[in-house]
């Protein structure tokens, strides 16, 4: 017996057999298909892209004095040195801390589920909930770039264009969001349950 | 309702419970639910307005009592849709530097990115701030409007599924904070004049929060099961 992941209807499902929910017509699985390998694939891709996302410029400012390239970190430093500490903290949290936290948290979850760990299922479920909750906030920097680029087009004075870093960064956000979608938190509890039934 | 100082809470709970049973249709008195996070099977009694049920094992929220009735909610969704259109039709901010002025709408920002060959980012911003929120609001309004007649049709089921699939991908509230960060960023180099859309977006952030409080499970309960034979 399991609940349909779309409409929640509880129904009898034969493991490993495709079934269709009689209420919403979605395909019903006991667990999300290939949850671990799909999550791993997306997560590894996110790790790889995390490097150019931080090294390549997010914004390229061209003025009569020359060209300046800004990465995520240099943007944070600029806020910090110019006195906007609040914003430095917000941008640092959303663009650097949250993506890193998500990558590490997902790695930890995938490793423990892969090892069939039965330890602390509750706190791991809580960790997964946090990952789901904060994931979207790393899009913040992408929106800031989009707006700044559209606004600062002052002919002859300064133009700002989006750098290649934005594409990498946006891809990291999408990939980590997809990775946490593909992960099935019920797997955490499957092993916990087996452990308990052996006792 | 006056509350007496010798208010007996157990009796109040019992009375409340009786009311539930009287109000609820017979087949929904207790339903079997599986927690979507840990798959624990458990029985669920009907919930009162704004009541929330948590999984007995992992503590996830498994069901919510009705927060909205469909009719007032349909009106609210329509209002949100109108605010959404206003937010997109007008410039968010204008920037003045030495006599020259630039301004942008949300779509203008998307177009600038596209113009600079940042296709992926342009698409991402378009989807998360314009396409998905609008699609969700439009579908939700359509579903609520046709609730009485078409709840048994395929269209209804597909719309409801689409609404749920889109939900995690709309990011208006993140965008709103992005606007604020941008304003502070540009504060020192130029004069900034807030546009109509800035206020509309601020309002929209809260209204979409209200829309998100509507639990689609409430509509799924009305959808009949397909014939087992077909």
XYZ file of C-alpha atoms in Angstrom:
429
model
C 0.000 0.000 0.000
C 1.255 3.458 -0.774
C -0.042 6.968 -1.348
C -0.170 8.425 -4.853
C 2.460 11.192 -4.915
C 0.158 13.492 -6.876
C -3.258 13.234 -5.234
C -2.437 11.226 -2.106
C -4.917 8.401 -2.699
C -3.799 5.299 -0.797
C -3.867 2.194 -2.953
C -2.391 -1.263 -3.300
C 0.677 -1.318 -5.556
C 2.742 -4.334 -6.594
C 6.414 -3.400 -6.207
C 8.229 -3.088 -9.521
C 5.042 -2.921 -11.548
C 3.702 0.152 -13.292
C 0.319 1.264 -12.039
C -1.948 4.186 -12.746
C -3.737 6.054 -9.999
C -7.504 5.570 -10.412
C -8.164 9.136 -9.266
C -5.587 11.424 -10.894
C -4.240 9.091 -13.618
C -0.638 9.682 -12.555
C 1.753 6.770 -12.552
C 2.040 5.323 -9.080
C 5.266 3.848 -7.765
C 6.104 2.414 -4.373
C 9.148 4.713 -4.441
C 10.263 7.337 -6.932
C 11.958 5.379 -9.764
C 15.778 5.210 -9.683
C 15.687 7.837 -6.975
C 19.282 7.427 -5.837
C 21.017 7.226 -9.212
C 19.019 10.134 -10.646
C 19.728 12.311 -7.612
C 23.417 11.402 -7.707
C 23.690 12.253 -11.404
C 22.034 15.637 -10.978
C 24.025 16.386 -7.826
C 27.372 15.557 -9.440
C 26.515 17.773 -12.403
C 25.711 20.546 -9.918
C 29.078 20.050 -8.190
C 30.910 20.352 -11.490
C 29.037 23.511 -12.497
C 29.498 25.036 -9.057
C 33.141 25.741 -9.967
C 32.535 27.932 -13.062
C 29.540 29.474 -11.280
C 31.912 30.933 -8.705
C 34.904 31.634 -10.914
C 33.291 33.114 -14.036
C 31.950 36.683 -13.891
C 28.272 37.223 -13.129
C 28.320 40.776 -14.439
C 30.619 42.632 -16.809
C 30.630 46.406 -16.381
C 31.975 48.441 -19.288
C 32.654 52.137 -18.655
C 34.859 54.681 -20.337
C 37.500 53.817 -17.750
C 37.625 50.166 -18.684
C 35.986 46.805 -18.151
C 35.272 45.349 -14.723
C 34.223 41.770 -14.092
C 32.277 40.801 -10.994
C 31.973 37.306 -9.601
C 29.516 36.382 -6.861
C 32.136 36.740 -4.156
C 33.388 40.131 -5.372
C 29.789 41.367 -5.304
C 29.496 40.327 -1.668
C 32.825 41.967 -0.836
C 31.693 45.164 -2.544
C 28.540 45.311 -0.400
C 30.617 44.623 2.715
C 33.240 47.298 2.079
C 30.667 49.889 1.015
C 28.873 49.515 4.340
C 25.775 47.530 3.297
C 26.427 44.703 5.748
C 22.820 43.532 5.754
C 22.900 43.031 1.997
C 26.327 41.456 2.085
C 24.951 38.896 4.543
C 21.751 38.296 2.512
C 23.581 37.834 -0.781
C 26.305 35.720 0.850
C 23.682 33.475 2.442
C 21.542 33.106 -0.683
C 24.304 32.767 -3.275
C 27.131 30.997 -1.480
C 25.943 29.441 1.767
C 22.607 28.017 0.550
C 23.960 26.290 -2.596
C 26.891 24.809 -0.636
C 24.636 23.713 2.203
C 22.309 22.078 -0.307
C 25.105 20.251 -2.091
C 26.533 18.920 1.176
C 23.153 18.058 2.678
C 22.076 16.140 -0.432
C 25.422 14.312 -0.534
C 25.002 13.344 3.109
C 21.434 12.125 2.534
C 22.369 10.134 -0.561
C 25.383 8.573 1.175
C 23.435 7.512 4.267
C 20.546 6.101 2.222
C 23.042 4.352 -0.061
C 24.657 2.738 2.980
C 21.158 1.703 4.178
C 21.768 3.581 7.380
C 19.018 3.343 9.992
C 20.380 6.106 12.182
C 18.332 9.157 13.073
C 15.685 9.037 10.354
C 13.849 11.955 11.941
C 16.713 14.432 11.794
C 17.575 13.336 8.259
C 13.965 13.917 7.181
C 14.170 17.331 8.812
C 17.361 18.050 6.884
C 15.606 17.090 3.648
C 12.724 19.418 4.509
C 15.177 22.277 5.031
C 16.841 21.540 1.683
C 13.446 21.675 -0.046
C 12.564 24.909 1.738
C 15.710 26.938 1.079
C 16.543 25.655 -2.408
C 14.680 28.337 -4.333
C 16.388 31.229 -2.511
C 19.654 30.770 -4.358
C 17.906 32.203 -7.429
C 18.241 35.611 -5.767
C 21.490 36.537 -7.480
C 20.162 35.582 -10.897
C 17.217 37.976 -10.460
C 19.543 40.745 -9.263
C 21.712 40.305 -12.367
C 18.622 40.333 -14.619
C 17.408 43.631 -13.136
C 20.782 45.383 -12.971
C 21.552 44.403 -16.547
C 18.219 45.769 -17.749
C 18.553 49.030 -15.815
C 22.166 50.015 -16.292
C 22.272 50.690 -20.012
C 23.386 54.293 -19.913
C 24.766 55.012 -23.325
C 28.302 56.409 -23.377
C 28.599 56.122 -19.579
C 28.229 52.516 -18.533
C 26.693 49.284 -19.705
C 26.446 46.072 -17.753
C 26.094 42.696 -19.410
C 25.423 39.329 -17.835
C 28.503 37.113 -17.691
C 28.899 33.399 -18.372
C 28.841 32.789 -14.615
C 25.092 33.424 -14.513
C 24.357 30.491 -16.810
C 26.502 28.173 -14.682
C 24.982 29.507 -11.490
C 21.410 29.208 -12.796
C 22.179 25.652 -13.879
C 23.479 24.814 -10.383
C 20.246 26.085 -8.854
C 18.056 24.123 -11.273
C 20.143 20.953 -10.918
C 20.088 20.997 -7.111
C 16.339 21.658 -7.149
C 15.846 18.695 -9.492
C 18.174 16.517 -7.400
C 16.153 17.151 -4.259
C 12.925 16.505 -6.228
C 14.201 13.135 -7.420
C 15.247 12.118 -3.932
C 12.626 10.029 -2.151
C 12.629 10.749 1.588
C 10.676 7.535 2.177
C 13.896 5.617 1.469
C 15.308 7.032 4.723
C 12.510 5.312 6.608
C 12.584 2.032 4.696
C 15.928 1.095 6.199
C 14.955 2.396 9.626
C 11.899 0.149 9.531
C 13.857 -2.927 8.440
C 16.339 -2.365 11.250
C 13.564 -2.174 13.812
C 11.804 -5.301 12.581
C 15.019 -7.316 12.948
C 15.294 -6.466 16.637
C -18.844 33.322 21.653
C -18.449 34.070 25.396
C -15.914 31.915 27.155
C -16.707 31.163 30.782
C -13.811 31.116 33.263
C -14.558 27.479 34.101
C -14.089 26.459 30.504
C -13.782 22.700 30.280
C -11.428 21.998 27.400
C -12.076 18.268 27.192
C -15.795 18.866 26.854
C -15.139 21.523 24.238
C -13.041 19.094 22.241
C -15.721 16.458 22.478
C -18.393 18.884 21.341
C -16.202 20.020 18.463
C -15.653 16.434 17.495
C -19.385 15.768 17.400
C -19.816 18.717 15.085
C -17.218 17.285 12.713
C -18.931 13.974 12.542
C -22.268 15.628 11.897
C -20.866 17.889 9.180
C -18.686 15.380 7.396
C -20.164 13.080 4.770
C -20.226 9.495 6.074
C -17.452 8.225 3.796
C -14.901 10.775 4.994
C -15.208 10.144 8.720
C -11.869 8.348 8.745
C -9.598 8.027 5.777
C -6.482 5.981 5.329
C -3.518 8.183 4.424
C 0.108 7.410 3.667
C 2.640 10.001 4.780
C 4.300 11.434 1.669
C 7.632 11.711 3.461
C 7.982 8.391 5.303
C 5.083 6.297 3.908
C 3.618 5.479 7.316
C -0.010 4.389 6.910
C -2.368 6.008 9.370
C -6.013 6.889 9.842
C -7.044 10.505 9.641
C -10.153 12.024 11.150
C -11.778 14.994 9.421
C -10.019 18.251 10.237
C -11.577 21.508 11.364
C -10.835 24.786 9.569
C -7.124 25.632 9.696
C -6.400 22.456 11.642
C -3.212 20.666 10.590
C -2.459 16.948 10.894
C 1.104 15.712 11.347
C 2.500 12.273 10.616
C 2.690 10.158 13.769
C 6.155 8.937 12.834
C 8.158 11.681 11.088
C 6.071 14.745 11.928
C 5.496 15.866 8.321
C 2.321 17.791 7.589
C 0.060 15.206 6.005
C -3.230 17.059 5.805
C -4.676 20.493 6.319
C -8.180 21.496 7.243
C -9.970 23.684 4.748
C -8.567 27.224 4.913
C -10.478 28.541 1.941
C -13.914 27.815 0.607
C -13.775 27.441 -3.199
C -15.995 30.451 -4.022
C -14.194 33.178 -2.056
C -10.921 31.597 -3.064
C -11.854 31.880 -6.763
C -12.464 35.608 -6.244
C -9.123 35.929 -4.461
C -7.298 34.110 -7.261
C -8.872 36.433 -9.842
C -7.758 39.484 -7.835
C -4.245 38.065 -7.594
C -4.245 37.508 -11.354
C -5.181 41.172 -11.917
C -2.432 42.384 -9.548
C -0.067 40.068 -11.407
C -0.979 41.672 -14.746
C -0.479 45.167 -13.287
C 2.911 44.119 -11.888
C 3.969 43.009 -15.344
C 2.480 45.843 -17.368
C 4.288 48.730 -15.636
C 7.967 49.517 -15.014
C 9.381 48.272 -11.714
C 11.874 51.122 -11.262
C 13.345 53.991 -13.236
C 16.969 54.971 -13.006
C 18.146 58.546 -13.580
C 21.765 59.348 -14.202
C 22.826 62.786 -15.469
C 19.628 63.498 -17.313
C 19.260 60.136 -19.013
C 16.647 57.746 -17.746
C 16.253 53.999 -18.050
C 13.392 51.910 -16.780
C 12.418 48.299 -17.025
C 9.499 45.960 -16.651
C 10.033 42.363 -15.648
C 9.611 41.254 -19.236
C 12.052 43.983 -20.297
C 14.664 42.404 -18.027
C 14.038 39.014 -19.616
C 14.340 40.524 -23.078
C 17.629 42.257 -22.231
C 19.099 38.923 -21.142
C 17.851 37.303 -24.339
C 19.336 40.186 -26.309
C 22.713 39.544 -24.663
C 22.521 35.883 -25.721
C 21.940 34.651 -22.176
C 19.145 32.415 -23.438
C 19.162 29.943 -20.559
C 18.995 32.610 -17.865
C 16.363 34.539 -19.814
C 14.249 31.387 -20.010
C 14.779 30.619 -16.328
C 13.685 34.093 -15.218
C 10.749 34.039 -17.644
C 9.562 30.672 -16.331
C 9.959 31.290 -12.594
C 8.582 34.823 -12.439
C 6.133 35.171 -15.339
C 5.070 31.946 -17.050
C 4.651 29.605 -14.061
C 2.918 32.025 -11.666
C 0.531 33.137 -14.408
C -0.195 29.589 -15.543
C -0.848 28.467 -11.992
C -3.204 31.358 -11.262
C -5.062 30.923 -14.555
C -5.417 27.161 -14.136
C -6.463 27.540 -10.518
C -9.154 30.037 -11.492
C -10.328 27.754 -14.279
C -10.474 24.750 -11.987
C -12.399 26.599 -9.287
C -14.808 28.066 -11.809
C -15.657 24.700 -13.324
C -15.579 22.862 -10.009
C -19.285 22.080 -9.835
C -19.706 20.731 -13.319
C -16.416 19.347 -14.544
C -14.752 17.801 -11.516
C -15.111 14.353 -13.115
C -13.469 15.297 -16.425
C -9.980 14.634 -17.646
C -9.376 18.375 -18.051
C -9.955 18.912 -14.355
C -7.549 16.161 -13.346
C -4.819 17.333 -15.720
C -5.122 20.962 -14.589
C -4.895 19.989 -10.957
C -1.820 17.866 -11.645
C -0.213 20.686 -13.619
C -0.882 23.164 -10.790
C 0.896 20.873 -8.344
C 3.810 20.302 -10.713
C 4.334 24.039 -11.262
C 4.051 25.098 -7.625
C 7.642 24.566 -6.489
C 9.016 26.392 -9.542
C 7.489 29.809 -9.116
C 9.712 32.258 -7.290
C 7.980 35.630 -7.018
C 9.000 36.074 -3.373
C 12.660 35.445 -4.222
C 12.335 37.928 -7.086
C 10.901 40.522 -4.688
C 13.973 40.306 -2.452
C 16.068 40.469 -5.642
C 14.393 43.795 -6.506
C 15.247 45.172 -3.065
C 18.880 44.055 -3.341
C 19.082 45.690 -6.781
C 17.667 48.953 -5.444
C 20.286 49.159 -2.707
C 23.001 48.166 -5.154
C 22.154 51.007 -7.535
C 21.268 53.524 -4.817
C 24.748 55.047 -4.731
C 25.223 55.490 -8.479
C 21.859 56.838 -9.572
C 18.541 58.339 -8.592
C 15.956 55.614 -8.275
C 12.250 56.186 -8.789
C 10.028 53.279 -7.737
C 7.416 52.354 -10.341
C 3.845 51.140 -10.006
C 4.944 47.550 -10.534
C 7.221 47.652 -7.479
C 4.208 48.088 -5.194
C 2.230 45.580 -7.214
C 4.988 43.003 -6.773
C 5.158 43.663 -3.038
C 1.399 43.116 -2.787
C 1.612 40.097 -5.071
C 4.185 38.423 -2.820
C 1.702 38.392 0.035
C -1.256 37.438 -2.153
C 0.600 34.461 -3.612
C 1.385 33.440 -0.055
C -2.377 33.335 0.492
C -2.894 31.320 -2.691
C -0.240 28.836 -1.539
C -2.260 28.197 1.615
C -4.897 26.501 -0.517
C -4.373 22.770 -0.377
C -5.213 21.026 -3.690
C -5.971 17.847 -1.702
C -9.265 19.518 -0.872
C -10.170 19.407 -4.575
C -8.787 15.916 -5.147
C -11.257 14.608 -2.590
C -14.078 15.547 -4.950
C -12.625 13.741 -7.949
C -14.292 10.340 -8.381
C -12.229 7.219 -8.944
C -12.054 5.860 -12.460
C -13.878 2.633 -13.165
C -11.608 -0.256 -12.205
C -12.728 -2.223 -15.266
C -11.496 0.274 -17.859
